[in-house]
Coordinates of N, CA, C and O in Angstrom, one line a residue:
Chain A
M1 N -0.8 175.5 234.1 CA -1.8 174.6 234.8 C -3.1 175.3 234.7 O -3.3 176.5 235.1
T2 N -4.1 174.6 234.2 CA -5.5 175.2 234.2 C -6.2 175.0 235.5 O -5.8 174.1 236.3
E3 N -7.2 175.7 235.7 CA -8.0 175.6 237.0 C -8.6 174.2 237.1 O -8.9 173.8 238.2
D4 N -8.7 173.5 236.0 CA -9.2 172.1 236.1 C -8.4 171.2 237.0 O -8.8 170.2 237.5
N5 N -7.1 171.5 237.1 CA -6.2 170.7 237.8 C -6.1 171.1 239.3 O -5.0 170.9 239.9
V6 N -7.2 171.6 239.8 CA -7.2 171.9 241.3 C -8.2 171.1 242.0 O -9.3 170.9 241.5
V7 N -7.8 170.6 243.1 CA -8.8 169.8 244.0 C -8.9 170.7 245.3 O -8.0 170.9 246.0
Y8 N -10.2 171.1 245.6 CA -10.4 171.9 246.8 C -10.9 170.9 247.9 O -11.8 170.2 247.7
I9 N -10.3 171.0 249.0 CA -10.6 170.1 250.1 C -11.6 170.7 251.0 O -11.5 171.8 251.5
G10 N -12.7 169.9 251.3 CA -13.8 170.4 252.2 C -13.9 169.4 253.3 O -12.9 168.9 253.8
N11 N -15.1 169.1 253.7 CA -15.4 168.3 254.9 C -15.7 166.8 254.6 O -16.1 166.1 255.4
K12 N -15.6 166.4 253.3 CA -15.9 165.0 253.0 C -14.8 164.1 253.4 O -13.7 164.6 253.8
P13 N -15.0 162.8 253.4 CA -13.9 161.9 253.7 C -12.7 162.0 252.8 O -12.8 162.4 251.7
V14 N -11.5 161.7 253.4 CA -10.2 161.9 252.7 C -10.2 161.2 251.4 O -9.8 161.7 250.4
M15 N -10.8 159.9 251.4 CA -10.7 159.1 250.1 C -11.5 159.8 249.0 O -11.1 159.5 247.8
N16 N -12.5 160.5 249.2 CA -13.2 161.2 248.1 C -12.2 162.1 247.4 O -12.2 162.2 246.1
Y17 N -11.4 162.9 248.1 CA -10.5 163.8 247.5 C -9.3 163.1 246.9 O -8.7 163.5 245.9
V18 N -8.9 162.0 247.5 CA -7.8 161.2 246.9 C -8.2 160.7 245.5 O -7.5 160.8 244.6
L19 N -9.5 160.2 245.4 CA -10.0 159.8 244.2 C -10.0 160.9 243.1 O -9.7 160.7 242.0
A20 N -10.4 162.1 243.6 CA -10.4 163.2 242.7 C -9.0 163.5 242.1 O -8.8 163.8 240.9
V21 N -8.0 163.4 243.0 CA -6.6 163.7 242.6 C -6.1 162.6 241.6 O -5.5 162.9 240.5
V22 N -6.4 161.3 242.0 CA -5.9 160.2 241.1 C -6.6 160.4 239.7 O -6.0 160.2 238.7
T23 N -7.9 160.7 239.7 CA -8.6 160.9 238.5 C -8.0 161.9 237.6 O -7.9 161.8 236.4
Q24 N -7.6 163.0 238.2 CA -7.0 164.1 237.4 C -5.7 163.7 236.7 O -5.5 164.0 235.6
F25 N -4.9 163.0 237.5 CA -3.7 162.5 236.9 C -4.0 161.4 235.8 O -3.4 161.4 234.7
N26 N -5.0 160.6 236.0 CA -5.3 159.6 235.0 C -5.9 160.2 233.8 O -5.8 159.6 232.7
N27 N -6.5 161.4 233.9 CA -7.0 162.1 232.8 C -5.9 162.9 232.0 O -6.2 163.7 231.2
G28 N -4.7 162.7 232.4 CA -3.6 163.4 231.7 C -3.0 164.6 232.3 O -2.0 165.1 231.8
A29 N -3.4 165.0 233.5 CA -2.8 166.1 234.1 C -1.4 165.8 234.5 O -1.1 164.6 235.0
S30 N -0.4 166.7 234.4 CA 0.9 166.5 234.8 C 1.2 167.1 236.2 O 2.1 166.8 236.9
E31 N 0.3 168.0 236.6 CA 0.3 168.7 237.9 C -1.1 168.7 238.5 O -2.0 169.0 237.7
V32 N -1.2 168.5 239.7 CA -2.5 168.7 240.4 C -2.2 169.6 241.7 O -1.3 169.2 242.5
A33 N -3.0 170.6 241.9 CA -2.9 171.4 243.1 C -4.0 171.1 244.0 O -5.2 171.1 243.7
V34 N -3.6 170.8 245.3 CA -4.6 170.5 246.3 C -4.7 171.7 247.2 O -3.6 172.2 247.8
K35 N -5.8 172.3 247.3 CA -6.0 173.6 248.1 C -7.0 173.4 249.2 O -8.0 172.7 249.1
A36 N -6.7 174.0 250.3 CA -7.6 174.0 251.5 C -7.4 175.2 252.3 O -6.4 175.9 252.2
R37 N -8.4 175.5 253.2 CA -8.2 176.5 254.1 C -8.8 176.1 255.5 O -9.6 175.2 255.6
G38 N -8.3 176.8 256.5 CA -8.8 176.5 257.9 C -8.6 175.1 258.3 O -7.5 174.6 258.0
K39 N -9.6 174.5 259.0 CA -9.4 173.2 259.5 C -9.2 172.1 258.5 O -8.7 171.0 258.8
A40 N -9.6 172.4 257.2 CA -9.4 171.4 256.2 C -7.9 171.2 255.8 O -7.6 170.3 255.0
I41 N -7.0 172.1 256.3 CA -5.6 172.0 255.9 C -5.0 170.7 256.3 O -4.3 170.1 255.5
S42 N -5.4 170.2 257.5 CA -4.9 168.9 257.9 C -5.3 167.8 256.9 O -4.5 166.9 256.6
R43 N -6.6 167.9 256.5 CA -7.1 166.9 255.6 C -6.4 167.0 254.2 O -6.2 165.9 253.5
A44 N -6.0 168.2 253.8 CA -5.3 168.3 252.5 C -4.0 167.6 252.5 O -3.6 166.9 251.6
V45 N -3.3 167.6 253.7 CA -2.0 166.9 253.8 C -2.3 165.4 253.8 O -1.6 164.7 253.1
D46 N -3.3 165.0 254.5 CA -3.7 163.5 254.4 C -4.0 163.1 253.0 O -3.5 162.0 252.6
V47 N -4.7 163.9 252.2 CA -5.1 163.5 250.9 C -3.8 163.4 250.0 O -3.7 162.4 249.3
V48 N -2.9 164.3 250.1 CA -1.7 164.2 249.3 C -0.8 163.0 249.7 O -0.3 162.3 248.9
E49 N -0.7 162.8 251.1 CA 0.1 161.7 251.5 C -0.5 160.3 251.1 O 0.2 159.4 250.7
V50 N -1.8 160.2 251.2 CA -2.4 158.9 250.8 C -2.3 158.7 249.3 O -2.0 157.6 248.8
A51 N -2.6 159.8 248.5 CA -2.5 159.7 247.1 C -1.1 159.3 246.7 O -0.9 158.4 245.8
K52 N -0.1 159.9 247.3 CA 1.3 159.7 246.9 C 1.7 158.3 247.4 O 2.4 157.6 246.6
N53 N 1.4 157.9 248.5 CA 2.0 156.6 249.1 C 1.2 155.4 248.6 O 1.8 154.3 248.5
R54 N -0.1 155.5 248.3 CA -0.9 154.3 248.0 C -1.3 154.2 246.6 O -1.5 153.1 246.1
F55 N -1.4 155.4 245.9 CA -2.0 155.3 244.5 C -1.1 155.8 243.4 O -1.2 155.4 242.3
L56 N -0.2 156.7 243.7 CA 0.6 157.4 242.7 C 2.1 157.3 243.1 O 2.6 158.3 243.5
E57 N 2.6 156.1 243.0 CA 3.9 156.0 243.6 C 5.0 156.7 242.9 O 6.1 156.9 243.5
N58 N 4.8 157.1 241.7 CA 5.8 157.9 240.9 C 5.5 159.4 241.0 O 6.1 160.1 240.2
S59 N 4.6 159.8 241.9 CA 4.4 161.2 242.0 C 5.2 161.8 243.1 O 5.7 161.1 244.0
K60 N 5.3 163.1 243.1 CA 6.0 163.7 244.3 C 5.4 165.1 244.5 O 4.7 165.7 243.7
V61 N 5.7 165.7 245.7 CA 5.3 167.0 246.0 C 6.3 168.0 245.4 O 7.5 167.9 245.7
K62 N 5.8 168.9 244.6 CA 6.7 169.9 243.9 C 6.8 171.1 244.7 O 7.8 171.8 244.7
D63 N 5.7 171.5 245.3 CA 5.7 172.8 246.0 C 4.6 172.9 247.0 O 3.5 172.3 246.8
I64 N 4.9 173.5 248.2 CA 3.9 173.8 249.2 C 3.9 175.2 249.6 O 5.0 175.8 249.9
K65 N 2.8 175.9 249.5 CA 2.7 177.3 249.9 C 1.6 177.4 251.0 O 0.6 176.8 250.9
I66 N 1.9 178.3 251.9 CA 0.9 178.7 252.9 C 0.6 180.2 252.8 O 1.5 180.9 252.3
G67 N -0.5 180.6 253.3 CA -0.8 182.0 253.3 C -2.0 182.3 254.1 O -2.5 181.5 254.9
T68 N -2.5 183.6 254.0 CA -3.7 184.0 254.8 C -4.6 184.7 253.9 O -4.2 185.5 253.0
E69 N -5.9 184.4 254.0 CA -7.0 185.0 253.3 C -7.9 185.7 254.2 O -8.2 185.2 255.3
K70 N -8.5 186.8 253.8 CA -9.6 187.4 254.5 C -10.9 186.9 254.1 O -11.2 186.8 252.9
I71 N -11.7 186.4 255.0 CA -13.1 186.0 254.6 C -14.1 186.8 255.4 O -13.9 187.3 256.5
A72 N -15.3 187.0 254.7 CA -16.4 187.8 255.3 C -17.2 186.8 256.3 O -17.5 185.7 255.9
T73 N -17.4 187.3 257.5 CA -18.2 186.5 258.4 C -19.3 187.3 258.9 O -19.4 188.5 258.6
D74 N -20.2 186.8 259.7 CA -21.3 187.5 260.3 C -20.8 188.7 261.1 O -21.4 189.8 261.1
R75 N -19.6 188.5 261.7 CA -19.1 189.6 262.6 C -18.0 190.4 261.9 O -17.0 190.8 262.6
G76 N -18.0 190.5 260.6 CA -17.0 191.3 259.9 C -15.9 190.4 259.3 O -16.1 189.2 259.2
E77 N -14.8 191.0 259.0 CA -13.7 190.2 258.3 C -13.0 189.3 259.3 O -12.7 189.7 260.4
S78 N -12.5 188.2 258.8 CA -11.8 187.3 259.6 C -10.6 186.7 258.8 O -10.7 186.6 257.5
N79 N -9.5 186.4 259.4 CA -8.4 185.8 258.7 C -8.5 184.3 258.7 O -8.8 183.7 259.8
V80 N -8.2 183.6 257.6 CA -8.1 182.2 257.6 C -6.8 181.8 256.9 O -6.4 182.4 255.9
S81 N -6.2 180.7 257.4 CA -5.0 180.2 256.8 C -5.3 179.3 255.6 O -6.4 178.7 255.6
I82 N -4.5 179.4 254.6 CA -4.7 178.5 253.4 C -3.4 177.7 253.1 O -2.3 178.1 253.5
I83 N -3.6 176.6 252.4 CA -2.4 175.9 251.9 C -2.7 175.5 250.5 O -3.8 175.3 250.1
E84 N -1.6 175.4 249.7 CA -1.7 174.9 248.3 C -0.5 173.9 248.2 O 0.7 174.3 248.4
I85 N -0.8 172.7 247.9 CA 0.2 171.6 247.7 C 0.1 171.2 246.2 O -0.9 170.7 245.8
V86 N 1.2 171.4 245.5 CA 1.3 171.0 244.1 C 2.0 169.6 244.0 O 3.1 169.5 244.4
M87 N 1.2 168.7 243.4 CA 1.8 167.4 243.1 C 2.1 167.2 241.6 O 1.4 167.7 240.8
V88 N 3.2 166.5 241.3 CA 3.6 166.3 239.9 C 3.8 164.8 239.8 O 4.1 164.0 240.7
K89 N 3.6 164.3 238.5 CA 3.8 162.9 238.2 C 4.6 162.8 237.0 O 4.4 163.6 236.0
Chain B
M1 N 20.8 173.6 262.9 CA 19.8 173.9 263.9 C 19.7 172.9 265.0 O 19.6 171.7 264.7
T2 N 19.7 173.3 266.2 CA 19.6 172.4 267.3 C 18.1 172.1 267.6 O 17.2 172.9 267.2
E3 N 17.8 171.1 268.3 CA 16.5 170.7 268.7 C 15.8 171.8 269.5 O 14.5 171.8 269.5
D4 N 16.5 172.7 270.1 CA 15.9 173.8 270.8 C 15.1 174.7 270.0 O 14.2 175.4 270.4
N5 N 15.4 174.7 268.7 CA 14.7 175.6 267.8 C 13.5 175.0 267.2 O 13.1 175.3 266.0
V6 N 12.8 174.1 267.9 CA 11.6 173.4 267.4 C 10.5 173.8 268.3 O 10.6 173.7 269.5
V7 N 9.3 174.1 267.7 CA 8.1 174.3 268.4 C 7.1 173.2 268.0 O 6.8 173.2 266.8
Y8 N 6.7 172.3 268.9 CA 5.7 171.3 268.6 C 4.3 171.8 268.9 O 4.1 172.3 270.0
I9 N 3.5 171.7 267.9 CA 2.1 172.2 268.0 C 1.2 171.1 268.6 O 1.1 170.0 268.0
G10 N 0.5 171.4 269.6 CA -0.5 170.5 270.2 C -1.9 171.1 270.2 O -2.3 171.8 269.2
N11 N -2.6 170.9 271.3 CA -4.0 171.4 271.3 C -4.3 172.7 272.0 O -5.4 173.1 272.3
K12 N -3.2 173.4 272.4 CA -3.4 174.7 273.1 C -3.8 175.8 272.1 O -3.7 175.6 270.9
P13 N -4.2 176.9 272.6 CA -4.5 178.0 271.7 C -3.4 178.4 270.8 O -2.2 178.3 271.2
V14 N -3.7 178.9 269.6 CA -2.7 179.3 268.6 C -1.7 180.3 269.3 O -0.4 180.2 269.1
M15 N -2.2 181.3 270.0 CA -1.2 182.3 270.5 C -0.2 181.8 271.5 O 0.9 182.3 271.6
N16 N -0.4 180.7 272.2 CA 0.6 180.1 273.0 C 1.8 179.7 272.2 O 3.0 179.9 272.6
Y17 N 1.5 179.1 271.0 CA 2.6 178.6 270.2 C 3.3 179.8 269.4 O 4.5 179.8 269.2
V18 N 2.5 180.8 269.1 CA 3.1 182.0 268.5 C 4.1 182.6 269.4 O 5.2 183.0 269.0
L19 N 3.7 182.7 270.7 CA 4.6 183.3 271.7 C 5.9 182.4 271.8 O 7.0 183.0 271.9
A20 N 5.8 181.1 271.7 CA 7.0 180.2 271.7 C 7.9 180.5 270.6 O 9.1 180.6 270.7
V21 N 7.3 180.7 269.4 CA 8.1 181.0 268.2 C 8.8 182.3 268.3 O 10.0 182.4 268.1
V22 N 8.0 183.3 268.7 CA 8.6 184.7 268.8 C 9.7 184.7 269.9 O 10.8 185.3 269.6
T23 N 9.5 184.0 271.0 CA 10.5 183.9 272.0 C 11.8 183.3 271.5 O 12.9 183.7 271.8
Q24 N 11.7 182.2 270.7 CA 12.9 181.6 270.2 C 13.7 182.5 269.3 O 14.9 182.6 269.4
F25 N 13.0 183.3 268.4 CA 13.7 184.2 267.6 C 14.3 185.3 268.5 O 15.5 185.7 268.3
N26 N 13.6 185.8 269.5 CA 14.1 186.9 270.4 C 15.3 186.4 271.2 O 16.2 187.2 271.5
N27 N 15.4 185.1 271.4 CA 16.5 184.5 272.1 C 17.7 184.2 271.2 O 18.7 183.6 271.6
G28 N 17.6 184.7 269.9 CA 18.8 184.6 269.0 C 18.7 183.5 268.0 O 19.7 183.4 267.2
A29 N 17.6 182.7 267.9 CA 17.5 181.7 266.9 C 17.4 182.4 265.5 O 16.8 183.4 265.4
S30 N 18.1 181.8 264.5 CA 18.0 182.3 263.1 C 16.9 181.5 262.4 O 16.4 182.0 261.4
E31 N 16.7 180.3 262.8 CA 15.7 179.5 262.2 C 14.8 178.8 263.3 O 15.3 178.5 264.4
V32 N 13.5 178.7 263.1 CA 12.6 178.0 264.0 C 11.8 177.0 263.2 O 11.2 177.4 262.2
A33 N 11.8 175.8 263.6 CA 10.9 174.8 262.9 C 9.6 174.6 263.7 O 9.7 174.3 264.9
V34 N 8.5 174.7 263.0 CA 7.2 174.4 263.6 C 6.7 173.1 263.1 O 6.6 172.8 261.9
K35 N 6.5 172.1 264.1 CA 6.2 170.8 263.7 C 4.8 170.4 264.3 O 4.5 170.7 265.4
A36 N 4.0 169.6 263.5 CA 2.7 169.2 264.0 C 2.4 167.9 263.3 O 2.9 167.6 262.2
R37 N 1.4 167.2 263.8 CA 0.9 166.0 263.1 C -0.6 165.9 263.3 O -1.2 166.5 264.3
G38 N -1.2 165.2 262.4 CA -2.7 165.0 262.5 C -3.4 166.3 262.4 O -3.1 167.2 261.6
K39 N -4.5 166.4 263.2 CA -5.3 167.6 263.2 C -4.7 168.9 263.6 O -5.1 170.0 263.3
A40 N -3.5 168.8 264.3 CA -2.8 170.0 264.7 C -2.1 170.6 263.5 O -1.6 171.8 263.7
I41 N -2.1 170.0 262.3 CA -1.4 170.6 261.2 C -2.0 171.9 260.8 O -1.3 172.9 260.5
S42 N -3.3 172.0 260.8 CA -4.0 173.3 260.5 C -3.5 174.4 261.5 O -3.3 175.5 261.1
R43 N -3.4 174.0 262.8 CA -3.0 175.0 263.8 C -1.5 175.4 263.5 O -1.2 176.6 263.8
A44 N -0.7 174.5 263.1 CA 0.7 174.9 262.8 C 0.8 176.0 261.7 O 1.6 176.9 261.8
V45 N -0.1 175.8 260.7 CA -0.1 176.9 259.6 C -0.6 178.2 260.2 O 0.0 179.2 259.9
D46 N -1.6 178.1 261.1 CA -2.1 179.3 261.7 C -1.0 180.0 262.5 O -0.8 181.2 262.5
V47 N -0.2 179.2 263.3 CA 0.8 179.7 264.1 C 1.9 180.5 263.3 O 2.3 181.6 263.6
V48 N 2.3 179.9 262.2 CA 3.3 180.5 261.3 C 2.8 181.8 260.7 O 3.5 182.8 260.7
E49 N 1.5 181.7 260.2 CA 1.0 182.9 259.6 C 0.8 184.1 260.6 O 1.1 185.2 260.2
V50 N 0.3 183.8 261.8 CA 0.1 184.8 262.8 C 1.5 185.4 263.2 O 1.7 186.6 263.3
A51 N 2.5 184.5 263.4 CA 3.8 184.9 263.9 C 4.4 185.8 262.8 O 5.0 186.9 263.1
K52 N 4.3 185.4 261.5 CA 4.9 186.1 260.4 C 4.2 187.4 260.2 O 4.9 188.5 260.0
N53 N 2.9 187.4 260.1 CA 2.2 188.7 259.7 C 2.0 189.7 260.9 O 2.0 190.9 260.6
R54 N 2.0 189.2 262.1 CA 1.7 190.2 263.2 C 3.0 190.5 264.1 O 3.0 191.5 264.7
F55 N 3.9 189.5 264.2 CA 4.9 189.7 265.2 C 6.4 189.8 264.6 O 7.3 190.3 265.2
L56 N 6.6 189.1 263.5 CA 7.9 189.0 262.9 C 7.9 189.3 261.5 O 8.0 188.5 260.6
E57 N 7.8 190.6 261.2 CA 7.5 191.1 259.9 C 8.7 190.9 258.9 O 8.5 190.9 257.7
N58 N 9.9 190.7 259.4 CA 11.0 190.5 258.6 C 11.3 189.0 258.5 O 12.4 188.6 258.1
S59 N 10.4 188.1 258.9 CA 10.7 186.7 258.8 C 10.0 186.2 257.6 O 9.2 186.8 257.0
K60 N 10.4 184.9 257.2 CA 9.7 184.3 256.1 C 9.8 182.8 256.2 O 10.5 182.3 257.0
V61 N 9.0 182.1 255.4 CA 9.0 180.7 255.4 C 10.0 180.2 254.5 O 10.1 180.5 253.3
K62 N 11.0 179.4 255.0 CA 12.1 178.9 254.2 C 11.8 177.6 253.6 O 12.2 177.3 252.4
D63 N 11.0 176.7 254.3 CA 10.8 175.4 253.7 C 9.6 174.8 254.4 O 9.3 175.1 255.6
I64 N 8.8 174.0 253.6 CA 7.7 173.3 254.2 C 7.8 171.8 253.7 O 7.9 171.6 252.5
K65 N 7.8 170.9 254.7 CA 7.8 169.5 254.3 C 6.6 168.8 254.9 O 6.2 169.1 256.0
I66 N 6.0 167.9 254.1 CA 5.0 167.0 254.7 C 5.4 165.6 254.6 O 6.3 165.2 253.8
G67 N 4.8 164.7 255.4 CA 5.2 163.3 255.4 C 4.2 162.5 256.2 O 3.1 163.0 256.6
T68 N 4.5 161.2 256.3 CA 3.7 160.3 257.1 C 4.5 159.6 258.1 O 5.6 159.2 257.8
E69 N 3.9 159.5 259.3 CA 4.6 158.7 260.4 C 3.7 157.6 260.8 O 2.4 157.7 260.8
K70 N 4.2 156.5 261.3 CA 3.4 155.4 261.9 C 3.4 155.6 263.4 O 4.4 155.9 264.0
I71 N 2.2 155.6 263.9 CA 2.1 155.7 265.4 C 1.4 154.4 265.9 O 0.5 153.8 265.2
A72 N 1.7 154.0 267.1 CA 1.1 152.9 267.8 C -0.2 153.3 268.4 O -0.3 154.3 269.1
T73 N -1.3 152.6 268.2 CA -2.6 152.9 268.8 C -3.1 151.6 269.5 O -2.4 150.5 269.4
D74 N -4.2 151.7 270.1 CA -4.8 150.5 270.8 C -5.0 149.4 269.8 O -4.9 148.2 270.1
R75 N -5.3 149.8 268.5 CA -5.7 148.7 267.6 C -4.6 148.5 266.6 O -4.8 148.3 265.4
G76 N -3.3 148.7 267.0 CA -2.2 148.4 266.1 C -1.6 149.7 265.5 O -1.9 150.8 266.1
E77 N -0.9 149.6 264.5 CA -0.2 150.7 263.9 C -1.2 151.6 263.0 O -2.1 151.0 262.4
S78 N -1.0 152.9 263.1 CA -1.8 153.7 262.3 C -0.9 154.8 261.6 O 0.2 155.1 262.1
N79 N -1.3 155.3 260.5 CA -0.5 156.3 259.8 C -1.1 157.7 260.2 O -2.3 157.9 260.3
V80 N -0.1 158.6 260.4 CA -0.6 160.0 260.7 C 0.3 161.0 259.8 O 1.5 160.7 259.6
S81 N -0.3 162.0 259.3 CA 0.4 163.0 258.5 C 1.1 163.9 259.4 O 0.7 164.2 260.5
I82 N 2.3 164.4 258.9 CA 3.1 165.4 259.7 C 3.4 166.6 258.8 O 3.4 166.5 257.5
I83 N 3.7 167.7 259.4 CA 4.2 168.8 258.7 C 5.3 169.5 259.5 O 5.4 169.4 260.7
E84 N 6.3 170.0 258.7 CA 7.4 170.8 259.3 C 7.6 172.1 258.5 O 7.8 172.0 257.3
I85 N 7.4 173.2 259.2 CA 7.5 174.5 258.5 C 8.7 175.2 259.2 O 8.7 175.4 260.4
V86 N 9.7 175.5 258.4 CA 10.9 176.2 258.9 C 10.8 177.7 258.6 O 10.6 178.1 257.4
M87 N 10.8 178.5 259.6 CA 10.8 179.9 259.5 C 12.2 180.5 259.7 O 13.0 180.0 260.5
V88 N 12.6 181.5 258.9 CA 13.9 182.2 259.1 C 13.6 183.7 259.3 O 12.6 184.3 258.9
K89 N 14.6 184.3 260.0 CA 14.5 185.8 260.2 C 15.8 186.4 259.9 O 16.8 185.8 260.2

């Protein structure tokens, strides 16, 4: 899987990211990884569920990984949770 | 696994739920399921990561499932994303 098949979830509305996932599959991707960290993790799950249930009915979740990353903040290093959800079609 | 081995994540601080998970393992559970829905999903991942990295170093994540549930609201039915993370020790 190339880095092109990754959708990073930020603070935009869920449907923006759903569109990004659907577009990647429509452009021929066989796998798309949805990645998020911190509070965006909930939105990442929403994105995958909406994409799967409403737009890509023959897709499924292949793998879900969670982990911890260190990020630099004003007050030194901080831990943030991450998620990666791999969808296949 | 009995229903006793489930920790439901709500709006309390992360450490409250970490303590609940650690307590269940200390009471002899071999598996604990951490469940959340909606915006609490991010906190569920935090709980599992903190429990695993700081308190239960010989534990690991056995399975992660995501899905969608219908909930009743003032304005009719609404969809909410859910997550279930199963930890084993």
